[in-house]
């Protein structure tokens, strides 16, 4: 949470699994993939390209989606 955010280029975003089940944070375009995050685990990715909206989803629960929009 939140599912959709806007960050500046060079920002490191961290996903933390605060649920009781496994999840992933997987970019729709293949740019990043957390692998399976068990409860309590986290994954970080630094967004280096401005002018792009990076859509992502959970591979285990495909209805769980979000995006990171990167500005200069």
Backbone as ProteinMPNN parsed JSONL, in Angstrom:
{"seq_chain_A": "XXXXXXXXXXXXXXXXXXXXXXXXXXXXXXXXXXXXXXXXXXXXXXXXXXXXXXXXXXXXXXXXXXXXXXXX", "coords_chain_A": {"N_chain_A": [[0.839, -1.181, 0.0], [0.549, 2.216, -0.752], [-1.139, 1.102, -3.758], [-0.526, 2.441, -6.123], [2.028, 4.603, -6.898], [4.029, 7.634, -7.141], [7.302, 8.479, -7.873], [10.559, 10.059, -7.688], [13.179, 9.9, -10.16], [15.747, 7.569, -9.462], [14.905, 6.823, -6.993], [14.62, 4.461, -4.405], [12.468, 1.836, -3.982], [10.715, -0.081, -1.626], [9.177, -3.144, -1.1], [7.27, -4.716, 1.32], [6.287, -7.693, 2.714], [3.582, -7.91, 4.528], [1.616, -9.646, 5.012], [-0.08, -12.79, 5.663], [0.541, -14.75, 3.934], [2.406, -15.929, 1.038], [3.827, -13.716, -1.458], [4.607, -11.919, -4.544], [6.474, -9.274, -6.128], [6.291, -8.374, -9.179], [7.411, -7.082, -12.156], [5.482, -6.123, -14.942], [6.724, -5.82, -17.381], [9.027, -7.247, -17.07], [11.178, -5.968, -15.859], [11.845, -6.047, -13.142], [11.804, -8.397, -10.413], [10.752, -9.748, -7.49], [10.868, -12.352, -6.678], [9.644, -15.027, -4.608], [8.167, -13.703, -1.768], [8.124, -14.33, 1.517], [5.998, -14.102, 4.466], [6.885, -11.191, 6.227], [9.267, -10.782, 4.834], [11.221, -8.672, 2.583], [11.716, -6.665, -0.397], [13.674, -4.657, -2.537], [13.882, -2.148, -5.097], [15.543, 0.032, -7.303], [14.49, 2.774, -9.126], [15.448, 3.932, -12.145], [14.833, 5.132, -14.571], [13.249, 7.875, -15.843], [9.942, 9.155, -16.684], [8.345, 6.984, -17.102], [5.824, 4.582, -16.434], [5.759, 1.965, -14.322], [4.271, -0.985, -14.304], [3.158, -3.524, -12.072], [2.648, -6.795, -10.56], [1.383, -9.479, -8.495], [2.683, -12.626, -8.824], [1.582, -14.904, -7.721], [-0.948, -14.161, -6.937], [-2.593, -12.895, -9.258], [-4.538, -10.87, -9.47], [-3.766, -8.904, -7.799], [-2.409, -5.864, -8.172], [-0.29, -3.088, -9.139], [1.427, 0.096, -9.538], [4.354, 2.025, -10.35], [5.16, 5.215, -10.958], [7.624, 7.099, -12.532], [9.298, 10.129, -12.178], [11.299, 12.915, -13.456]], "CA_chain_A": [[0.0, 0.0, 0.0], [-0.531, 2.255, -1.727], [-0.885, 0.313, -4.972], [0.002, 3.304, -7.182], [2.833, 5.694, -6.337], [4.888, 8.409, -8.031], [8.589, 8.734, -7.23], [11.579, 10.695, -8.527], [14.216, 9.016, -10.688], [16.773, 7.245, -8.485], [14.284, 6.416, -5.727], [14.578, 3.034, -4.077], [11.159, 1.455, -3.447], [10.766, -1.351, -0.914], [7.94, -3.87, -0.854], [7.36, -5.542, 2.525], [5.14, -8.586, 2.821], [2.994, -7.868, 5.872], [0.481, -10.558, 4.951], [0.166, -14.111, 6.256], [0.805, -15.676, 2.844], [3.48, -15.522, 0.127], [3.505, -12.819, -2.569], [5.741, -11.425, -5.326], [6.343, -7.975, -6.796], [6.841, -8.742, -10.478], [7.126, -6.085, -13.192], [4.796, -6.661, -16.117], [7.661, -5.804, -18.517], [10.203, -8.045, -16.731], [12.266, -5.122, -15.361], [12.222, -6.473, -11.791], [11.03, -9.506, -9.864], [11.184, -10.006, -6.122], [10.808, -13.751, -6.288], [8.639, -15.233, -3.565], [8.388, -13.035, -0.484], [7.364, -14.93, 2.609], [5.602, -13.1, 5.447], [7.984, -10.504, 6.899], [10.384, -10.512, 3.943], [11.103, -7.462, 1.776], [12.461, -6.582, -1.652], [13.84, -3.265, -2.972], [14.296, -1.89, -6.477], [15.788, 1.446, -7.583], [13.926, 3.164, -10.417], [16.446, 4.813, -12.746], [14.378, 5.725, -15.826], [12.117, 8.789, -15.683], [8.979, 9.199, -17.77], [7.807, 5.646, -17.298], [4.997, 3.977, -15.396], [6.136, 0.559, -14.204], [3.184, -1.78, -13.75], [3.603, -4.779, -11.461], [1.593, -7.655, -10.036], [1.82, -10.64, -7.722], [2.588, -13.825, -9.657], [0.754, -15.889, -7.024], [-2.299, -13.596, -6.905], [-2.532, -11.946, -10.378], [-5.48, -9.763, -9.311], [-3.078, -7.886, -7.0], [-1.641, -5.076, -9.135], [0.098, -1.745, -8.747], [2.32, 0.769, -10.487], [5.284, 3.046, -9.873], [5.431, 6.196, -11.996], [8.919, 7.721, -12.242], [9.443, 11.473, -12.723], [12.711, 13.356, -13.437]], "C_chain_A": [[0.88, 1.237, 0.0], [-0.149, 1.491, -2.993], [-0.252, 1.139, -6.084], [0.74, 4.471, -6.532], [3.596, 6.41, -7.444], [6.146, 8.758, -7.258], [9.509, 9.458, -8.207], [12.59, 9.645, -8.986], [15.298, 8.817, -9.624], [16.224, 6.812, -7.134], [14.29, 4.902, -5.591], [13.236, 2.751, -3.405], [11.298, 0.074, -2.807], [9.36, -1.895, -0.718], [8.179, -4.746, 0.369], [6.1, -6.398, 2.591], [4.659, -8.606, 4.271], [1.745, -8.742, 5.947], [0.864, -11.882, 5.604], [0.479, -15.168, 5.196], [1.91, -15.123, 1.947], [2.949, -14.623, -0.986], [4.772, -12.572, -3.383], [5.439, -9.984, -5.735], [7.068, -8.162, -8.127], [6.433, -7.72, -11.531], [6.491, -6.751, -14.403], [5.711, -6.728, -17.333], [8.951, -6.572, -18.224], [11.356, -7.26, -16.13], [12.718, -5.486, -13.948], [11.309, -7.601, -11.337], [11.582, -9.838, -8.486], [11.406, -11.478, -5.828], [9.76, -13.871, -5.188], [9.066, -14.546, -2.279], [7.493, -13.707, 0.552], [6.962, -13.838, 3.594], [6.815, -12.522, 6.181], [9.177, -10.189, 6.013], [10.13, -9.25, 3.128], [11.982, -7.563, 0.536], [12.522, -5.106, -2.044], [14.3, -3.207, -4.416], [14.461, -0.378, -6.645], [15.329, 1.753, -8.995], [14.798, 4.253, -11.028], [15.974, 5.534, -14.002], [13.132, 6.57, -15.599], [11.18, 8.708, -16.884], [8.316, 7.872, -18.048], [6.902, 5.279, -16.126], [5.26, 2.487, -15.427], [5.006, -0.205, -13.525], [3.76, -3.07, -13.176], [2.406, -5.535, -10.891], [2.221, -8.734, -9.157], [1.624, -11.869, -8.607], [1.657, -14.871, -9.037], [-0.715, -15.46, -7.034], [-2.388, -12.518, -7.994], [-3.501, -10.766, -10.289], [-4.876, -8.632, -8.471], [-2.122, -7.138, -7.919], [-1.3, -3.708, -8.555], [0.96, -1.119, -9.818], [3.19, 1.785, -9.747], [5.564, 3.957, -11.061], [6.684, 6.965, -11.577], [9.002, 9.067, -12.952], [10.92, 11.88, -12.672], [13.147, 13.902, -12.092]], "O_chain_A": [[1.881, 1.272, 0.715], [1.031, 1.264, -3.258], [0.485, 0.596, -6.908], [0.177, 5.223, -5.736], [3.786, 5.873, -8.535], [6.081, 9.265, -6.138], [9.261, 9.465, -9.413], [12.828, 8.646, -8.307], [15.715, 9.77, -8.966], [16.987, 6.471, -6.23], [14.003, 4.169, -6.538], [12.908, 3.353, -2.382], [11.921, -0.824, -3.373], [8.469, -1.198, -0.232], [9.19, -5.444, 0.442], [4.984, -5.882, 2.529], [5.266, -9.247, 5.129], [0.921, -8.585, 6.848], [2.0, -12.063, 6.043], [0.66, -16.342, 5.52], [2.302, -13.965, 2.09], [1.797, -14.738, -1.405], [5.869, -12.958, -2.978], [4.292, -9.539, -5.69], [8.296, -8.115, -8.192], [5.244, -7.514, -11.772], [6.922, -7.823, -14.83], [5.523, -7.569, -18.212], [9.875, -6.554, -19.038], [12.424, -7.83, -15.907], [13.874, -5.25, -13.598], [10.183, -7.739, -11.816], [12.759, -10.172, -8.348], [12.057, -11.823, -4.842], [9.067, -12.901, -4.881], [10.163, -14.768, -1.767], [6.266, -13.652, 0.466], [7.533, -12.748, 3.561], [7.658, -13.261, 6.689], [10.03, -9.394, 6.407], [8.99, -8.805, 2.99], [12.86, -8.419, 0.434], [11.535, -4.385, -1.901], [15.009, -4.091, -4.897], [13.623, 0.398, -6.186], [15.726, 1.082, -9.947], [14.88, 5.362, -10.5], [16.643, 6.459, -14.462], [12.085, 6.052, -15.211], [11.568, 8.254, -17.96], [7.776, 7.665, -19.135], [7.181, 5.623, -14.977], [5.015, 1.823, -16.435], [4.807, -0.088, -12.316], [4.713, -3.636, -13.71], [1.309, -4.993, -10.759], [3.443, -8.872, -9.095], [0.518, -12.121, -9.084], [1.015, -15.635, -9.758], [-1.613, -16.297, -7.127], [-2.269, -11.333, -7.682], [-3.301, -9.759, -10.969], [-5.417, -7.527, -8.437], [-1.137, -7.707, -8.391], [-1.934, -3.237, -7.611], [1.199, -1.712, -10.87], [2.829, 2.317, -8.697], [6.14, 3.521, -12.057], [6.802, 7.42, -10.439], [8.806, 9.153, -14.165], [11.706, 11.276, -11.943], [14.299, 14.306, -11.933]]}, "name": "protein", "num_of_chains": 1, "seq": "XXXXXXXXXXXXXXXXXXXXXXXXXXXXXXXXXXXXXXXXXXXXXXXXXXXXXXXXXXXXXXXXXXXXXXXX"}
